Short mmCIF file of N, CA and C in Angstrom, two decimals:
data_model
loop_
_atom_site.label_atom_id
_atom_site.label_comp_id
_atom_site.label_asym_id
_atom_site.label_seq_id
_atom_site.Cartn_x
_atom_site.Cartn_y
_atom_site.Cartn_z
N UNK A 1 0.83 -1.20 0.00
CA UNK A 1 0.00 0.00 0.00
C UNK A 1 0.88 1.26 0.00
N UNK A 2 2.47 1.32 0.39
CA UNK A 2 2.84 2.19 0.77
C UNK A 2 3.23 2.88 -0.75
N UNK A 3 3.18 1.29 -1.86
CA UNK A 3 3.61 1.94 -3.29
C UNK A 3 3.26 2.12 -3.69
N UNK A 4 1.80 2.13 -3.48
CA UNK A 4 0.76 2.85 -4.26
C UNK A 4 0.48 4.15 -3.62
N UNK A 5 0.69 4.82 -2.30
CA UNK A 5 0.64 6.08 -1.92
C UNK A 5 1.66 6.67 -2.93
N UNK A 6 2.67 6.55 -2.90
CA UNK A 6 3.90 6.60 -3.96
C UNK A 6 3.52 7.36 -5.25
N UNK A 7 2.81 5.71 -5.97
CA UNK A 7 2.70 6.43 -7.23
C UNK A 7 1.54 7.42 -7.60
N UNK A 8 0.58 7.03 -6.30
CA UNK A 8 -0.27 8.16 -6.45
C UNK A 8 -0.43 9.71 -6.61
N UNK A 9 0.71 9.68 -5.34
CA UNK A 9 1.40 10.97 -4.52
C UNK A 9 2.44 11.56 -6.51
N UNK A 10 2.95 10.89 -7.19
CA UNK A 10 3.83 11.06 -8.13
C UNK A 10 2.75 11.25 -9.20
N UNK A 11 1.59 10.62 -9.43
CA UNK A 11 0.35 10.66 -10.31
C UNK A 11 -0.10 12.78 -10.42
N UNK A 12 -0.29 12.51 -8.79
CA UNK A 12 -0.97 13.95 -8.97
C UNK A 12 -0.48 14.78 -8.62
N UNK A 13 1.05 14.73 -8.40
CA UNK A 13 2.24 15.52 -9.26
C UNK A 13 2.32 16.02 -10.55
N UNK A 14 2.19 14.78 -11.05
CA UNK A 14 1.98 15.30 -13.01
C UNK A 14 1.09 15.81 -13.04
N UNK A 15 -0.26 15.54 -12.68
CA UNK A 15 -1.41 16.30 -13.09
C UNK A 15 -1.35 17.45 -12.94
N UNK A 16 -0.80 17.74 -11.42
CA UNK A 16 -0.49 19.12 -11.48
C UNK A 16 -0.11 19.95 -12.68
N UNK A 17 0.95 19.12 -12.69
CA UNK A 17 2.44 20.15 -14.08
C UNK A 17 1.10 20.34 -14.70
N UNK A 18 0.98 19.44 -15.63
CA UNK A 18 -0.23 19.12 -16.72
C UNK A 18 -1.18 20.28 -16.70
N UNK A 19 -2.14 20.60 -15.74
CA UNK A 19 -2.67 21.97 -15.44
C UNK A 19 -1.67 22.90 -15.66
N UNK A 20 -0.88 23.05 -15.07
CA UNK A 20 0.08 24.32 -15.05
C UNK A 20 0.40 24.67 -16.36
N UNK A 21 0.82 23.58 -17.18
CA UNK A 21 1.27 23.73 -18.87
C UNK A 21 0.24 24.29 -19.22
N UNK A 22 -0.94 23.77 -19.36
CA UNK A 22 -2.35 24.17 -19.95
C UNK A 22 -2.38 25.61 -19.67
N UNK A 23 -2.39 26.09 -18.40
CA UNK A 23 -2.57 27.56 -17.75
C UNK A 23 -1.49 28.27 -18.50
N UNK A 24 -0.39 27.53 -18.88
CA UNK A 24 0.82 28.54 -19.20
C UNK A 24 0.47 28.34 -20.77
N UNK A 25 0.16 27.85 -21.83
CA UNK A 25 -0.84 27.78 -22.99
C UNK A 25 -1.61 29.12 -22.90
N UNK A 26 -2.25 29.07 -22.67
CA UNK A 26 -3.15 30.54 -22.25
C UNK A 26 -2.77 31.40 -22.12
N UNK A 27 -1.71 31.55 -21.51
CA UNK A 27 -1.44 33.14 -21.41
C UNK A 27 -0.12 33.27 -22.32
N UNK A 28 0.45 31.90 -22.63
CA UNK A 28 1.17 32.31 -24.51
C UNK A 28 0.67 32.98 -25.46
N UNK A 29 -0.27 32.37 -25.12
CA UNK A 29 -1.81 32.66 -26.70
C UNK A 29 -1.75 33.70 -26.14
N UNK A 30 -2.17 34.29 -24.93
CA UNK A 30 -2.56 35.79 -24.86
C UNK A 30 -1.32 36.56 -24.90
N UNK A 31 -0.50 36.54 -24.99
CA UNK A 31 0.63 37.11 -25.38
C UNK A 31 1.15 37.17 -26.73
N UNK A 32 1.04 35.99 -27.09
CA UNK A 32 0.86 35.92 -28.70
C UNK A 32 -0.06 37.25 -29.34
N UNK A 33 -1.03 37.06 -28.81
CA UNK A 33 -2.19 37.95 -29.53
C UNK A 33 -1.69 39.24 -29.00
N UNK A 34 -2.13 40.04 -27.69
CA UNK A 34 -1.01 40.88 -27.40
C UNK A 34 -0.09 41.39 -28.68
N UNK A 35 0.87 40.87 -28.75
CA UNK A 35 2.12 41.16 -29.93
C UNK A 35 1.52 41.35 -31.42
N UNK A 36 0.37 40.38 -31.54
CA UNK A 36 0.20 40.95 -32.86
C UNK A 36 -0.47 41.96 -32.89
N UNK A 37 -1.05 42.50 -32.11
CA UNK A 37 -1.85 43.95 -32.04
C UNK A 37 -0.76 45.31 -31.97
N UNK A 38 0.12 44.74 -31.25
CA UNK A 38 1.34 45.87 -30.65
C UNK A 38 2.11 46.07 -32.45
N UNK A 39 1.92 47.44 -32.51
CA UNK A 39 2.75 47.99 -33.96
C UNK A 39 4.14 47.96 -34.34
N UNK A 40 4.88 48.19 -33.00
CA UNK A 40 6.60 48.04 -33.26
C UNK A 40 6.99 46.57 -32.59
N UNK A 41 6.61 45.35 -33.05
CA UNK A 41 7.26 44.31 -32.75
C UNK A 41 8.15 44.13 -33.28
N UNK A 42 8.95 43.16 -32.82
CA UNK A 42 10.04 42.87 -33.33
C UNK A 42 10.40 41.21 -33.56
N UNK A 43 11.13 40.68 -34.36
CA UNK A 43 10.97 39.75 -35.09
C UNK A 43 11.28 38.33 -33.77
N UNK A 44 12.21 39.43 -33.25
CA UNK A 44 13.27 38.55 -31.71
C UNK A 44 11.48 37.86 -30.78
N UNK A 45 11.10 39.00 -30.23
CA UNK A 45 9.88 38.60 -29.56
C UNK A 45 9.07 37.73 -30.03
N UNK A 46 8.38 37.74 -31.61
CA UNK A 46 7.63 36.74 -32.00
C UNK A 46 8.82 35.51 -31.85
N UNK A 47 9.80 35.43 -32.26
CA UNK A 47 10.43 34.12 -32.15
C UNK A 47 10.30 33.27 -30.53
N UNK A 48 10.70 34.59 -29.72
CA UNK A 48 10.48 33.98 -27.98
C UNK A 48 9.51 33.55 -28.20
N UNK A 49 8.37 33.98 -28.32
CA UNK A 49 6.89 33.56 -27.79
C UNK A 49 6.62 31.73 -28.33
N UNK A 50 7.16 31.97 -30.09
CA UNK A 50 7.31 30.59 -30.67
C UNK A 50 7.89 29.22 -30.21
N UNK A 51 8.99 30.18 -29.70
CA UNK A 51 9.83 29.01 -28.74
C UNK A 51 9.69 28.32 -27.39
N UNK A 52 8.59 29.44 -26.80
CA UNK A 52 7.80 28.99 -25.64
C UNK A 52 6.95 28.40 -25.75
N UNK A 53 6.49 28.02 -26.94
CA UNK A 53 4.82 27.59 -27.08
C UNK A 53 6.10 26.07 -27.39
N UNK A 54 6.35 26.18 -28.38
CA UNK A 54 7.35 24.67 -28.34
C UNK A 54 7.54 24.25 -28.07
N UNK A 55 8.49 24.91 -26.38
CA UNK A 55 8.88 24.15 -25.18
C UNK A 55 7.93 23.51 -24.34
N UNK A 56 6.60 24.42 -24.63
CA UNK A 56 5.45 23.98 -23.75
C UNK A 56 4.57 22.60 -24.25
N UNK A 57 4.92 22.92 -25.65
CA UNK A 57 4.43 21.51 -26.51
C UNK A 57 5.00 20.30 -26.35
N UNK A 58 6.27 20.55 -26.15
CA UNK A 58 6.93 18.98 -25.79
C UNK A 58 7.00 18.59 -24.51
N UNK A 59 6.94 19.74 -23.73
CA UNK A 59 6.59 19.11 -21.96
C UNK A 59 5.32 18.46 -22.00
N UNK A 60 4.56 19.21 -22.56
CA UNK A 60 3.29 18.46 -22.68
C UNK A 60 3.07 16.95 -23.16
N UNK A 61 3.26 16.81 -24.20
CA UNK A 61 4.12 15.04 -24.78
C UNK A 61 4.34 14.36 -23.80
N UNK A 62 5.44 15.13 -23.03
CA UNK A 62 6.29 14.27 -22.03
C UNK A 62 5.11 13.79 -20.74
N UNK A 63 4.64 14.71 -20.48
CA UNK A 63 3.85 14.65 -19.26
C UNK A 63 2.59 13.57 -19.42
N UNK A 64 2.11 13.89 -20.68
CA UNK A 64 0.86 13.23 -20.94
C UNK A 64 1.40 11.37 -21.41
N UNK A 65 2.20 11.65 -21.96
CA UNK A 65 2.70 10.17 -22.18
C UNK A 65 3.61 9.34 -20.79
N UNK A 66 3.97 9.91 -20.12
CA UNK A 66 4.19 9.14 -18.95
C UNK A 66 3.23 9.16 -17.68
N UNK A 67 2.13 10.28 -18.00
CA UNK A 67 1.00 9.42 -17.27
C UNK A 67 0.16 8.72 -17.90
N UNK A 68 -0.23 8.67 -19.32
CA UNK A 68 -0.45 7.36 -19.72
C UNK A 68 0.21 6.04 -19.18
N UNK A 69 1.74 5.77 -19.69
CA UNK A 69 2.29 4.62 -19.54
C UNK A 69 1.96 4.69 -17.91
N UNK A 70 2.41 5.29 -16.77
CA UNK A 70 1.83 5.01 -15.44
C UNK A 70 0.78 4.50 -15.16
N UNK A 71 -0.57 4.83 -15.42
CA UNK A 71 -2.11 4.48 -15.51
C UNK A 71 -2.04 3.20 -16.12
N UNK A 72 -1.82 2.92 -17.73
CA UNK A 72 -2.39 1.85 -18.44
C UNK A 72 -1.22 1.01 -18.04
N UNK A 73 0.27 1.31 -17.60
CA UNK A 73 0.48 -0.36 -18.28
C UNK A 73 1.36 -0.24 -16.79
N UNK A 74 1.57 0.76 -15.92
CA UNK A 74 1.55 -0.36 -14.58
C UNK A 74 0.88 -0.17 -13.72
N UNK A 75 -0.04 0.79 -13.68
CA UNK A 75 -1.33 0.17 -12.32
C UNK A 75 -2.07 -0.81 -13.27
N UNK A 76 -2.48 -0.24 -14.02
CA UNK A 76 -3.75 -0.91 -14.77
C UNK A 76 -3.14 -2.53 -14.55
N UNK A 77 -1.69 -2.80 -15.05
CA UNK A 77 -1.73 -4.06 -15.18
C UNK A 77 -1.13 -4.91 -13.75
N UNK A 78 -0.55 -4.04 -12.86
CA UNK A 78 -0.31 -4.47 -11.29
C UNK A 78 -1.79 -5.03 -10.73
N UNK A 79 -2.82 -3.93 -11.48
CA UNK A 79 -4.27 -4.30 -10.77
C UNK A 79 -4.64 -5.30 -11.19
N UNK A 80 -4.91 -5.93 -12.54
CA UNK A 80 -5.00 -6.87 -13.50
C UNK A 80 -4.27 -7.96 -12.78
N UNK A 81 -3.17 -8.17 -12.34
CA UNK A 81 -2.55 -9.29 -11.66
C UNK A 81 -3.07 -9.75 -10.16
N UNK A 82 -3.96 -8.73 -9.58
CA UNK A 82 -4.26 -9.22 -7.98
C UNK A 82 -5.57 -10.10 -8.13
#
């Protein structure tokens, strides 16, 4: 029981991030938009913003695919074995 507090406790850890990415999505986009309204941008800034949405895209990957594999293939199948 104590390893399943564990992976639970580590479960809704990620979920957390997972929200947090999502929240930080949102206010890219609104920054994104922001900039395109603003008249003297500059080419540097749209690139940051691009590169943040990127970084945020592949954390996301990361996050969502290792709480998949956590869920389906070792509780799901630890549970499957009792």
């Amino acid at each position: 029981i104590q390893q399943y507090n564990k992976m639970f406790k580590f479960i809704f850890l990620l979920k957390r991030i997972q929200f947090e990415l999502q929240q930080t999505w949102t206010q890219l986009k609104q920054d994104e938009h922001d900039l395109s309204m603003k008249k003297d941008k500059s080419s540097q800034e749209t690139d940051l913003i691009k590169y943040k949405l990127h970084l945020r895209n592949q954390m996301c990957f990361l996050i969502d695919n290792l709480l998949f594999y956590i869920m389906m293939d070792v509780i799901q199948v630890q549970f499957n074995s009792m």
